[in-house]
Structure formats: structure tokens, C-alpha cells
Amino acid sequence: MEYPERLDYYQTRYEPWLPPQHQWRMLLFLIDGKGRKLRLRRNGKPESSLREMLIRFLPDQAYYRTHSFLNCDRVKKRSNGDRYLGGDLVFDIDMPTIREARGETLKLLDYLEERDYPEPSIRFSGRRGYHVVIER
């Protein structure tokens, strides 16, 4: 999506969504098409602040960290930072075709259901697969 379309999308059609317990997670934006990363470490930002940040930076992609920390501002590279609170169980299923990925995802869902795992959320990964997430 090019700059004008992205700006219009975030200003008019975007429905803010944040992961569960977002106040304990780090957000990551990839910006300017060159792989430049912007880490957002502040805890507790509401959905309205997320929209403002998306409009300001217009990221190519946005991610959130699957682990939670008591104070995201103190998380340093290769350390546990302040206090590790836990993390989601994430399966990243990528296959040569989306049809194969769908089949493998369905097998995983059957496996998880047979073992009484909590119901996962399933998201298209944007390529050739799915992310299956059991949130903590």
C-alpha cells in the first residue's frame, strides 16, 4: 500500500486493535520500505494513541511482541529487562502453498483441541501461511 492509501486507511477505515494485555507488550513498526525498525516500548497506550502513531509513522508492517514485561521501557536486547511476565504460545505455519498451510493448520487445531488447549486465535500471516496463537 502506497503512502496516500496508507494515510487514508489509518485516518478513515482503520479499526484500532491491540493484543490482549497490550500494556505489557512491545510494538514494532517497520517503516519506509527499507527495513528501518521503530520499537514502541511504552506500556499502557490506549487504542487512540495507536492510531496517532500509525498516522505519524505510516509503517509498512506492524508487529507486537508475544512476550510480556512489567516495564517494556527497560527491556534491553538479549536480556529479560525488568520483569518477565510470560508469553503466548505461537505456531507459525508456512508452506509452499496456502492450501498446504491450511491443511497443516487444521491438523494443528485438531491436535490442540484433543489435548484441551484453550481456543487459539488464527491469523493469516501475510504470505503463505497462518499464525495460530494461544494467548496466555
PDB file of N, CA, C and O in Angstrom, residues 11-53:
ATOM      1  N   GLN A  11      -6.525   6.923   8.705  1.00  0.00           N
ATOM      2  CA  GLN A  11      -7.358   8.053   9.127  1.00  0.00           C
ATOM      3  C   GLN A  11      -8.843   7.735   9.076  1.00  0.00           C
ATOM      4  O   GLN A  11      -9.602   8.249   9.891  1.00  0.00           O
ATOM      5  N   THR A  12      -9.283   6.914   8.126  1.00  0.00           N
ATOM      6  CA  THR A  12     -10.726   6.769   7.908  1.00  0.00           C
ATOM      7  C   THR A  12     -11.287   5.368   8.130  1.00  0.00           C
ATOM      8  O   THR A  12     -12.427   5.227   8.544  1.00  0.00           O
ATOM      9  N   ARG A  13     -10.519   4.320   7.854  1.00  0.00           N
ATOM     10  CA  ARG A  13     -11.106   2.978   7.891  1.00  0.00           C
ATOM     11  C   ARG A  13     -10.525   2.057   8.943  1.00  0.00           C
ATOM     12  O   ARG A  13     -11.106   1.028   9.259  1.00  0.00           O
ATOM     13  N   TYR A  14      -9.382   2.396   9.487  1.00  0.00           N
ATOM     14  CA  TYR A  14      -8.706   1.505  10.420  1.00  0.00           C
ATOM     15  C   TYR A  14      -9.472   1.398  11.732  1.00  0.00           C
ATOM     16  O   TYR A  14      -9.831   2.407  12.334  1.00  0.00           O
ATOM     17  N   GLU A  15      -9.712   0.165  12.161  1.00  0.00           N
ATOM     18  CA  GLU A  15     -10.316  -0.092  13.466  1.00  0.00           C
ATOM     19  C   GLU A  15      -9.180  -0.489  14.412  1.00  0.00           C
ATOM     20  O   GLU A  15      -8.577  -1.546  14.233  1.00  0.00           O
ATOM     21  N   PRO A  16      -8.859   0.344  15.389  1.00  0.00           N
ATOM     22  CA  PRO A  16      -7.732   0.028  16.273  1.00  0.00           C
ATOM     23  C   PRO A  16      -7.904  -1.336  16.930  1.00  0.00           C
ATOM     24  O   PRO A  16      -8.983  -1.687  17.390  1.00  0.00           O
ATOM     25  N   TRP A  17      -6.835  -2.086  16.907  1.00  0.00           N
ATOM     26  CA  TRP A  17      -6.786  -3.388  17.568  1.00  0.00           C
ATOM     27  C   TRP A  17      -5.450  -3.513  18.266  1.00  0.00           C
ATOM     28  O   TRP A  17      -4.409  -3.209  17.692  1.00  0.00           O
ATOM     29  N   LEU A  18      -5.493  -3.941  19.478  1.00  0.00           N
ATOM     30  CA  LEU A  18      -4.278  -4.226  20.235  1.00  0.00           C
ATOM     31  C   LEU A  18      -4.400  -5.629  20.812  1.00  0.00           C
ATOM     32  O   LEU A  18      -5.511  -6.083  21.120  1.00  0.00           O
ATOM     33  N   PRO A  19      -3.293  -6.325  20.970  1.00  0.00           N
ATOM     34  CA  PRO A  19      -3.359  -7.677  21.525  1.00  0.00           C
ATOM     35  C   PRO A  19      -3.809  -7.641  22.976  1.00  0.00           C
ATOM     36  O   PRO A  19      -3.694  -6.612  23.642  1.00  0.00           O
ATOM     37  N   PRO A  20      -4.295  -8.772  23.473  1.00  0.00           N
ATOM     38  CA  PRO A  20      -4.656  -8.832  24.892  1.00  0.00           C
ATOM     39  C   PRO A  20      -3.467  -8.433  25.752  1.00  0.00           C
ATOM     40  O   PRO A  20      -2.319  -8.712  25.413  1.00  0.00           O
ATOM     41  N   GLN A  21      -3.741  -7.782  26.841  1.00  0.00           N
ATOM     42  CA  GLN A  21      -2.721  -7.317  27.784  1.00  0.00           C
ATOM     43  C   GLN A  21      -1.645  -6.497  27.081  1.00  0.00           C
ATOM     44  O   GLN A  21      -0.453  -6.603  27.364  1.00  0.00           O
ATOM     45  N   HIS A  22      -2.066  -5.651  26.146  1.00  0.00           N
ATOM     46  CA  HIS A  22      -1.132  -4.858  25.341  1.00  0.00           C
ATOM     47  C   HIS A  22      -0.255  -3.937  26.176  1.00  0.00           C
ATOM     48  O   HIS A  22       0.839  -3.576  25.767  1.00  0.00           O
ATOM     49  N   GLN A  23      -0.719  -3.579  27.355  1.00  0.00           N
ATOM     50  CA  GLN A  23       0.064  -2.650  28.174  1.00  0.00           C
ATOM     51  C   GLN A  23       1.394  -3.255  28.609  1.00  0.00           C
ATOM     52  O   GLN A  23       2.290  -2.537  29.018  1.00  0.00           O
ATOM     53  N   TRP A  24       1.551  -4.571  28.478  1.00  0.00           N
ATOM     54  CA  TRP A  24       2.788  -5.232  28.891  1.00  0.00           C
ATOM     55  C   TRP A  24       3.634  -5.680  27.691  1.00  0.00           C
ATOM     56  O   TRP A  24       4.601  -6.389  27.858  1.00  0.00           O
ATOM     57  N   ARG A  25       3.251  -5.285  26.495  1.00  0.00           N
ATOM     58  CA  ARG A  25       3.934  -5.770  25.292  1.00  0.00           C
ATOM     59  C   ARG A  25       4.637  -4.644  24.553  1.00  0.00           C
ATOM     60  O   ARG A  25       4.264  -3.488  24.662  1.00  0.00           O
ATOM     61  N   MET A  26       5.618  -5.024  23.755  1.00  0.00           N
ATOM     62  CA  MET A  26       6.344  -4.078  22.922  1.00  0.00           C
ATOM     63  C   MET A  26       5.778  -4.162  21.503  1.00  0.00           C
ATOM     64  O   MET A  26       5.522  -5.244  20.993  1.00  0.00           O
ATOM     65  N   LEU A  27       5.571  -3.011  20.879  1.00  0.00           N
ATOM     66  CA  LEU A  27       5.150  -2.954  19.483  1.00  0.00           C
ATOM     67  C   LEU A  27       6.362  -2.661  18.613  1.00  0.00           C
ATOM     68  O   LEU A  27       7.291  -1.986  19.038  1.00  0.00           O
ATOM     69  N   LEU A  28       6.334  -3.161  17.401  1.00  0.00           N
ATOM     70  CA  LEU A  28       7.419  -2.939  16.456  1.00  0.00           C
ATOM     71  C   LEU A  28       6.819  -2.535  15.118  1.00  0.00           C
ATOM     72  O   LEU A  28       5.924  -3.201  14.605  1.00  0.00           O
ATOM     73  N   PHE A  29       7.283  -1.414  14.575  1.00  0.00           N
ATOM     74  CA  PHE A  29       6.861  -0.949  13.251  1.00  0.00           C
ATOM     75  C   PHE A  29       8.036  -1.067  12.294  1.00  0.00           C
ATOM     76  O   PHE A  29       9.157  -0.688  12.631  1.00  0.00           O
ATOM     77  N   LEU A  30       7.797  -1.567  11.089  1.00  0.00           N
ATOM     78  CA  LEU A  30       8.772  -1.499  10.008  1.00  0.00           C
ATOM     79  C   LEU A  30       8.346  -0.339   9.132  1.00  0.00           C
ATOM     80  O   LEU A  30       7.219  -0.301   8.641  1.00  0.00           O
ATOM     81  N   ILE A  31       9.250   0.620   8.951  1.00  0.00           N
ATOM     82  CA  ILE A  31       8.862   1.845   8.237  1.00  0.00           C
ATOM     83  C   ILE A  31       9.783   2.129   7.070  1.00  0.00           C
ATOM     84  O   ILE A  31      10.896   1.632   7.005  1.00  0.00           O
ATOM     85  N   ASP A  32       9.315   2.892   6.166  1.00  0.00           N
ATOM     86  CA  ASP A  32       9.978   3.470   4.997  1.00  0.00           C
ATOM     87  C   ASP A  32      10.433   2.469   3.943  1.00  0.00           C
ATOM     88  O   ASP A  32      11.215   2.791   3.070  1.00  0.00           O
ATOM     89  N   GLY A  33       9.933   1.227   3.981  1.00  0.00           N
ATOM     90  CA  GLY A  33      10.242   0.252   2.950  1.00  0.00           C
ATOM     91  C   GLY A  33      11.682  -0.211   2.926  1.00  0.00           C
ATOM     92  O   GLY A  33      12.074  -0.971   2.056  1.00  0.00           O
ATOM     93  N   LYS A  34      12.480   0.221   3.864  1.00  0.00           N
ATOM     94  CA  LYS A  34      13.903  -0.128   3.872  1.00  0.00           C
ATOM     95  C   LYS A  34      14.268  -0.991   5.077  1.00  0.00           C
ATOM     96  O   LYS A  34      15.441  -1.167   5.371  1.00  0.00           O
ATOM     97  N   GLY A  35      13.270  -1.490   5.767  1.00  0.00           N
ATOM     98  CA  GLY A  35      13.546  -2.338   6.912  1.00  0.00           C
ATOM     99  C   GLY A  35      13.894  -1.589   8.174  1.00  0.00           C
ATOM    100  O   GLY A  35      14.304  -2.189   9.160  1.00  0.00           O
ATOM    101  N   ARG A  36      13.754  -0.255   8.155  1.00  0.00           N
ATOM    102  CA  ARG A  36      14.030   0.527   9.361  1.00  0.00           C
ATOM    103  C   ARG A  36      12.989   0.170  10.410  1.00  0.00           C
ATOM    104  O   ARG A  36      11.796   0.141  10.126  1.00  0.00           O
ATOM    105  N   LYS A  37      13.439  -0.101  11.619  1.00  0.00           N
ATOM    106  CA  LYS A  37      12.541  -0.530  12.689  1.00  0.00           C
ATOM    107  C   LYS A  37      12.337   0.581  13.699  1.00  0.00           C
ATOM    108  O   LYS A  37      13.258   1.316  14.023  1.00  0.00           O
ATOM    109  N   LEU A  38      11.138   0.660  14.194  1.00  0.00           N
ATOM    110  CA  LEU A  38      10.806   1.583  15.268  1.00  0.00           C
ATOM    111  C   LEU A  38      10.168   0.756  16.375  1.00  0.00           C
ATOM    112  O   LEU A  38       9.118   0.147  16.168  1.00  0.00           O
ATOM    113  N   ARG A  39      10.828   0.705  17.524  1.00  0.00           N
ATOM    114  CA  ARG A  39      10.287  -0.050  18.653  1.00  0.00           C
ATOM    115  C   ARG A  39       9.529   0.901  19.569  1.00  0.00           C
ATOM    116  O   ARG A  39      10.059   1.931  19.960  1.00  0.00           O
ATOM    117  N   LEU A  40       8.320   0.506  19.903  1.00  0.00           N
ATOM    118  CA  LEU A  40       7.493   1.296  20.813  1.00  0.00           C
ATOM    119  C   LEU A  40       7.390   0.517  22.111  1.00  0.00           C
ATOM    120  O   LEU A  40       6.757  -0.517  22.174  1.00  0.00           O
ATOM    121  N   ARG A  41       8.019   1.032  23.144  1.00  0.00           N
ATOM    122  CA  ARG A  41       8.149   0.270  24.379  1.00  0.00           C
ATOM    123  C   ARG A  41       7.265   0.769  25.505  1.00  0.00           C
ATOM    124  O   ARG A  41       7.317   0.236  26.588  1.00  0.00           O
ATOM    125  N   ARG A  42       6.522   1.786  25.277  1.00  0.00           N
ATOM    126  CA  ARG A  42       5.758   2.340  26.395  1.00  0.00           C
ATOM    127  C   ARG A  42       4.561   1.465  26.725  1.00  0.00           C
ATOM    128  O   ARG A  42       3.827   1.039  25.850  1.00  0.00           O
ATOM    129  N   ASN A  43       4.384   1.231  28.002  1.00  0.00           N
ATOM    130  CA  ASN A  43       3.278   0.409  28.464  1.00  0.00           C
ATOM    131  C   ASN A  43       1.989   1.221  28.525  1.00  0.00           C
ATOM    132  O   ASN A  43       2.007   2.416  28.778  1.00  0.00           O
ATOM    133  N   GLY A  44       0.877   0.541  28.288  1.00  0.00           N
ATOM    134  CA  GLY A  44      -0.425   1.096  28.568  1.00  0.00           C
ATOM    135  C   GLY A  44      -0.979   2.106  27.591  1.00  0.00           C
ATOM    136  O   GLY A  44      -1.906   2.831  27.913  1.00  0.00           O
ATOM    137  N   LYS A  45      -0.455   2.175  26.367  1.00  0.00           N
ATOM    138  CA  LYS A  45      -1.001   3.139  25.407  1.00  0.00           C
ATOM    139  C   LYS A  45      -2.384   2.667  24.934  1.00  0.00           C
ATOM    140  O   LYS A  45      -2.539   1.532  24.530  1.00  0.00           O
ATOM    141  N   PRO A  46      -3.380   3.518  24.962  1.00  0.00           N
ATOM    142  CA  PRO A  46      -4.714   3.128  24.502  1.00  0.00           C
ATOM    143  C   PRO A  46      -4.789   3.065  22.978  1.00  0.00           C
ATOM    144  O   PRO A  46      -3.876   3.490  22.278  1.00  0.00           O
ATOM    145  N   GLU A  47      -5.918   2.539  22.478  1.00  0.00           N
ATOM    146  CA  GLU A  47      -6.114   2.386  21.046  1.00  0.00           C
ATOM    147  C   GLU A  47      -5.996   3.708  20.301  1.00  0.00           C
ATOM    148  O   GLU A  47      -5.449   3.764  19.207  1.00  0.00           O
ATOM    149  N   SER A  48      -6.474   4.804  20.874  1.00  0.00           N
ATOM    150  CA  SER A  48      -6.404   6.097  20.197  1.00  0.00           C
ATOM    151  C   SER A  48      -4.949   6.519  19.973  1.00  0.00           C
ATOM    152  O   SER A  48      -4.612   7.094  18.940  1.00  0.00           O
ATOM    153  N   SER A  49      -4.071   6.215  20.931  1.00  0.00           N
ATOM    154  CA  SER A  49      -2.656   6.532  20.761  1.00  0.00           C
ATOM    155  C   SER A  49      -2.045   5.685  19.659  1.00  0.00           C
ATOM    156  O   SER A  49      -1.176   6.144  18.923  1.00  0.00           O
ATOM    157  N   LEU A  50      -2.504   4.440  19.521  1.00  0.00           N
ATOM    158  CA  LEU A  50      -2.005   3.586  18.455  1.00  0.00           C
ATOM    159  C   LEU A  50      -2.353   4.182  17.096  1.00  0.00           C
ATOM    160  O   LEU A  50      -1.511   4.261  16.209  1.00  0.00           O
ATOM    161  N   ARG A  51      -3.581   4.656  16.936  1.00  0.00           N
ATOM    162  CA  ARG A  51      -3.985   5.273  15.668  1.00  0.00           C
ATOM    163  C   ARG A  51      -3.096   6.487  15.371  1.00  0.00           C
ATOM    164  O   ARG A  51      -2.630   6.665  14.258  1.00  0.00           O
ATOM    165  N   GLU A  52      -2.849   7.322  16.377  1.00  0.00           N
ATOM    166  CA  GLU A  52      -1.994   8.505  16.188  1.00  0.00           C
ATOM    167  C   GLU A  52      -0.580   8.103  15.759  1.00  0.00           C
ATOM    168  O   GLU A  52       0.004   8.724  14.870  1.00  0.00           O
ATOM    169  N   MET A  53      -0.042   7.040  16.359  1.00  0.00           N
ATOM    170  CA  MET A  53       1.295   6.588  15.988  1.00  0.00           C
ATOM    171  C   MET A  53       1.315   6.014  14.565  1.00  0.00           C
ATOM    172  O   MET A  53       2.261   6.242  13.815  1.00  0.00           O
TER     173      MET A  53
END
